[in-house]
C-alpha cells in the first residue's frame, strides 16, 4: 500500500495537518483521489511535477552511476532503481 494517509502515528499526524489546510496540492491524479476521500474536492488541486523526463536516456560513457533524490519510501521505487 502506498497510502499517504495510512494508519499509525504518522498517518494520524498527516490526516490532522491535511484536515486543517485551506488547500492541498497533489502531483498525481491518484494522490488527489486519495486526498479527496478525506477532504472536500474543492480543496485538492493537481499540480504535476514540472520536471520532464528525458525521452531517451543519454548514452553511458563509463560505468553506470546512480543518484537518488527523494524520501526513502516504498512508493518512490528506490529498490526497483537499484535492481
Coordinates of N, CA and C in Angstrom, one line a residue:
X1 N 0.8 -1.2 0.0 CA 0.0 0.0 0.0 C 0.9 1.2 0.0
X2 N 0.5 2.2 -0.8 CA 1.3 3.5 -0.9 C 0.5 4.6 -0.3
X3 N -0.4 4.4 0.5 CA -1.3 5.4 1.0 C -0.5 6.5 1.8
X4 N -0.8 7.8 1.4 CA -0.2 8.9 2.1 C -0.8 9.0 3.5
X5 N -2.0 8.5 3.7 CA -2.7 8.7 4.9 C -2.9 7.4 5.7
X6 N -1.9 6.5 5.5 CA -2.1 5.2 6.2 C -2.1 5.3 7.7
X7 N -2.5 4.3 8.3 CA -2.7 4.3 9.8 C -1.4 4.4 10.5
X8 N -1.5 4.5 11.8 CA -0.3 4.7 12.6 C -0.1 6.2 13.0
X9 N 0.9 6.4 13.7 CA 1.2 7.8 14.2 C 1.4 8.8 13.1
X10 N 2.2 8.4 12.1 CA 2.5 9.3 11.0 C 1.2 9.6 10.2
X11 N 0.4 8.6 10.0 CA -0.8 8.7 9.2 C -1.8 9.6 10.0
X12 N -1.9 9.5 11.3 CA -2.8 10.3 12.1 C -2.3 11.8 12.0
X13 N -1.0 12.0 12.1 CA -0.5 13.3 12.1 C -0.7 14.0 10.7
X14 N -0.5 13.2 9.6 CA -0.8 13.7 8.3 C -2.2 14.1 8.1
X15 N -3.1 13.2 8.5 CA -4.6 13.5 8.4 C -5.0 14.7 9.2
X16 N -4.4 14.9 10.4 CA -4.7 16.1 11.2 C -4.2 17.3 10.5
X17 N -3.0 17.3 10.0 CA -2.5 18.5 9.3 C -3.2 18.8 8.0
X18 N -3.5 17.8 7.2 CA -4.1 18.0 6.0 C -5.6 18.5 6.2
X19 N -6.2 18.0 7.2 CA -7.6 18.5 7.6 C -7.6 20.0 7.9
X20 N -6.5 20.5 8.4 CA -6.5 22.0 8.7 C -6.1 22.9 7.6
X21 N -5.6 22.3 6.5 CA -5.1 23.1 5.3 C -6.3 23.7 4.6
X22 N -6.1 24.9 4.0 CA -7.1 25.5 3.2 C -7.1 24.9 1.8
X23 N -5.9 24.4 1.4 CA -5.8 23.7 0.1 C -4.7 22.7 0.2
X24 N -4.8 21.7 -0.6 CA -3.7 20.7 -0.7 C -3.3 20.4 -2.1
X25 N -2.0 20.4 -2.4 CA -1.6 20.2 -3.8 C -1.1 18.7 -3.9
X26 N -1.5 18.0 -4.9 CA -1.1 16.7 -5.2 C -0.4 16.7 -6.6
X27 N 0.6 15.8 -6.7 CA 1.3 15.8 -8.0 C 0.7 14.8 -9.0
X28 N -0.2 13.9 -8.6 CA -0.8 13.0 -9.5 C -2.3 12.9 -9.2
X29 N -3.1 12.4 -10.2 CA -4.5 12.2 -10.0 C -4.8 11.2 -9.0
X30 N -3.9 10.2 -8.9 CA -4.1 9.1 -7.9 C -3.9 9.6 -6.5
X31 N -2.9 10.5 -6.3 CA -2.8 11.1 -4.9 C -3.9 12.0 -4.6
X32 N -4.4 12.8 -5.6 CA -5.5 13.7 -5.4 C -6.8 12.9 -5.1
X33 N -7.0 11.7 -5.7 CA -8.2 10.9 -5.4 C -8.2 10.4 -3.9
X34 N -7.0 10.1 -3.5 CA -6.8 9.6 -2.1 C -7.1 10.8 -1.1
X35 N -6.6 12.0 -1.5 CA -6.9 13.1 -0.6 C -8.3 13.5 -0.6
X36 N -9.0 13.4 -1.8 CA -10.4 13.8 -1.9 C -11.3 12.9 -1.1
X37 N -10.8 11.7 -0.8 CA -11.6 10.8 0.0 C -11.7 11.3 1.5
X38 N -10.8 12.2 1.9 CA -10.9 12.7 3.3 C -11.1 14.2 3.3
X39 N -11.1 14.9 2.2 CA -11.2 16.3 2.1 C -12.3 16.7 1.0
X40 N -12.9 17.9 1.1 CA -13.8 18.3 0.1 C -13.0 18.5 -1.2
X41 N -13.5 18.0 -2.3 CA -12.8 18.0 -3.6 C -12.3 19.4 -4.0
X42 N -13.0 20.5 -3.6 CA -12.6 21.8 -4.0 C -11.3 22.2 -3.3
X43 N -10.9 21.5 -2.3 CA -9.6 21.9 -1.6 C -8.4 21.2 -2.1
X44 N -8.6 20.3 -3.1 CA -7.5 19.5 -3.6 C -7.2 19.9 -5.0
X45 N -5.9 20.2 -5.3 CA -5.5 20.7 -6.6 C -4.4 19.8 -7.1
X46 N -4.5 19.4 -8.4 CA -3.4 18.6 -9.0 C -2.4 19.5 -9.7
X47 N -1.2 19.5 -9.3 CA -0.1 20.3 -10.0 C 1.0 19.3 -10.3
X48 N 1.0 18.8 -11.6 CA 2.0 17.8 -12.0 C 3.5 18.3 -11.8
X49 N 4.4 17.3 -11.6 CA 5.8 17.7 -11.4 C 6.2 18.4 -12.7
X50 N 6.9 19.6 -12.5 CA 7.3 20.4 -13.6 C 8.5 19.9 -14.3
X51 N 9.2 18.9 -13.7 CA 10.4 18.3 -14.4 C 10.0 17.2 -15.3
X52 N 10.4 17.4 -16.6 CA 10.0 16.4 -17.6 C 11.1 15.4 -17.7
X53 N 10.7 14.1 -17.8 CA 11.7 13.1 -18.0 C 12.2 13.1 -19.4
X54 N 13.4 12.7 -19.6 CA 14.0 12.7 -20.9 C 13.3 11.6 -21.7
X55 N 13.2 11.8 -23.0 CA 12.5 10.9 -23.9 C 13.4 9.6 -24.1
X56 N 14.7 9.8 -24.2 CA 15.6 8.7 -24.4 C 16.8 8.9 -23.4
X57 N 17.2 7.9 -22.8 CA 18.4 8.1 -21.9 C 19.6 8.4 -22.7
X58 N 20.5 9.2 -22.0 CA 21.7 9.6 -22.7 C 22.7 8.4 -22.7
X59 N 23.5 8.2 -23.7 CA 24.4 7.1 -23.7 C 25.4 7.2 -22.6
X60 N 25.8 6.0 -22.1 CA 26.8 5.9 -21.0 C 28.2 6.0 -21.6
X61 N 29.0 6.8 -21.0 CA 30.4 6.9 -21.4 C 31.3 6.1 -20.5
X62 N 30.9 5.7 -19.4 CA 31.7 4.9 -18.4 C 30.7 4.0 -17.6
X63 N 31.3 3.4 -16.6 CA 30.5 2.6 -15.7 C 29.3 3.4 -15.2
X64 N 28.1 2.8 -15.2 CA 26.9 3.5 -14.7 C 27.0 3.9 -13.3
X65 N 26.5 5.0 -12.9 CA 26.4 5.5 -11.6 C 24.9 5.9 -11.3
X66 N 24.5 5.8 -10.1 CA 23.1 6.1 -9.8 C 23.1 7.2 -8.7
X67 N 22.1 8.1 -8.9 CA 21.9 9.2 -7.9 C 20.4 9.1 -7.6
X68 N 20.0 9.4 -6.4 CA 18.6 9.4 -6.0 C 18.4 10.6 -5.1
X69 N 17.3 11.3 -5.4 CA 16.9 12.4 -4.6 C 15.5 12.2 -4.2
X70 N 15.1 12.2 -3.0 CA 13.8 12.0 -2.6 C 13.7 11.3 -1.2
X71 N 12.6 11.1 -0.7 CA 12.5 10.4 0.6 C 12.5 8.9 0.3
X72 N 13.1 8.2 1.3 CA 13.2 6.7 1.2 C 11.9 6.1 1.6
X73 N 10.9 6.0 0.7 CA 9.7 5.3 0.9 C 9.3 4.4 -0.2
X74 N 8.5 3.4 0.0 CA 8.3 2.4 -0.9 C 7.8 2.9 -2.3
X75 N 6.9 3.9 -2.2 CA 6.3 4.4 -3.5 C 7.3 5.1 -4.4
X76 N 8.4 5.5 -3.9 CA 9.4 6.1 -4.7 C 10.2 5.1 -5.6
X77 N 10.1 3.8 -5.3 CA 10.7 2.8 -6.1 C 12.2 2.7 -6.1
X78 N 12.8 3.1 -5.0 CA 14.3 3.0 -4.9 C 14.8 1.6 -5.1
X79 N 14.2 0.7 -4.6 CA 14.6 -0.7 -4.7 C 14.6 -1.1 -6.2
X80 N 13.6 -0.7 -6.9 CA 13.5 -1.0 -8.4 C 14.7 -0.4 -9.1
X81 N 15.0 0.9 -8.7 CA 16.1 1.6 -9.3 C 17.4 0.8 -9.1
X82 N 17.6 0.3 -7.9 CA 18.8 -0.5 -7.6 C 18.9 -1.8 -8.3
X83 N 17.8 -2.4 -8.6 CA 17.8 -3.7 -9.3 C 18.3 -3.5 -10.7

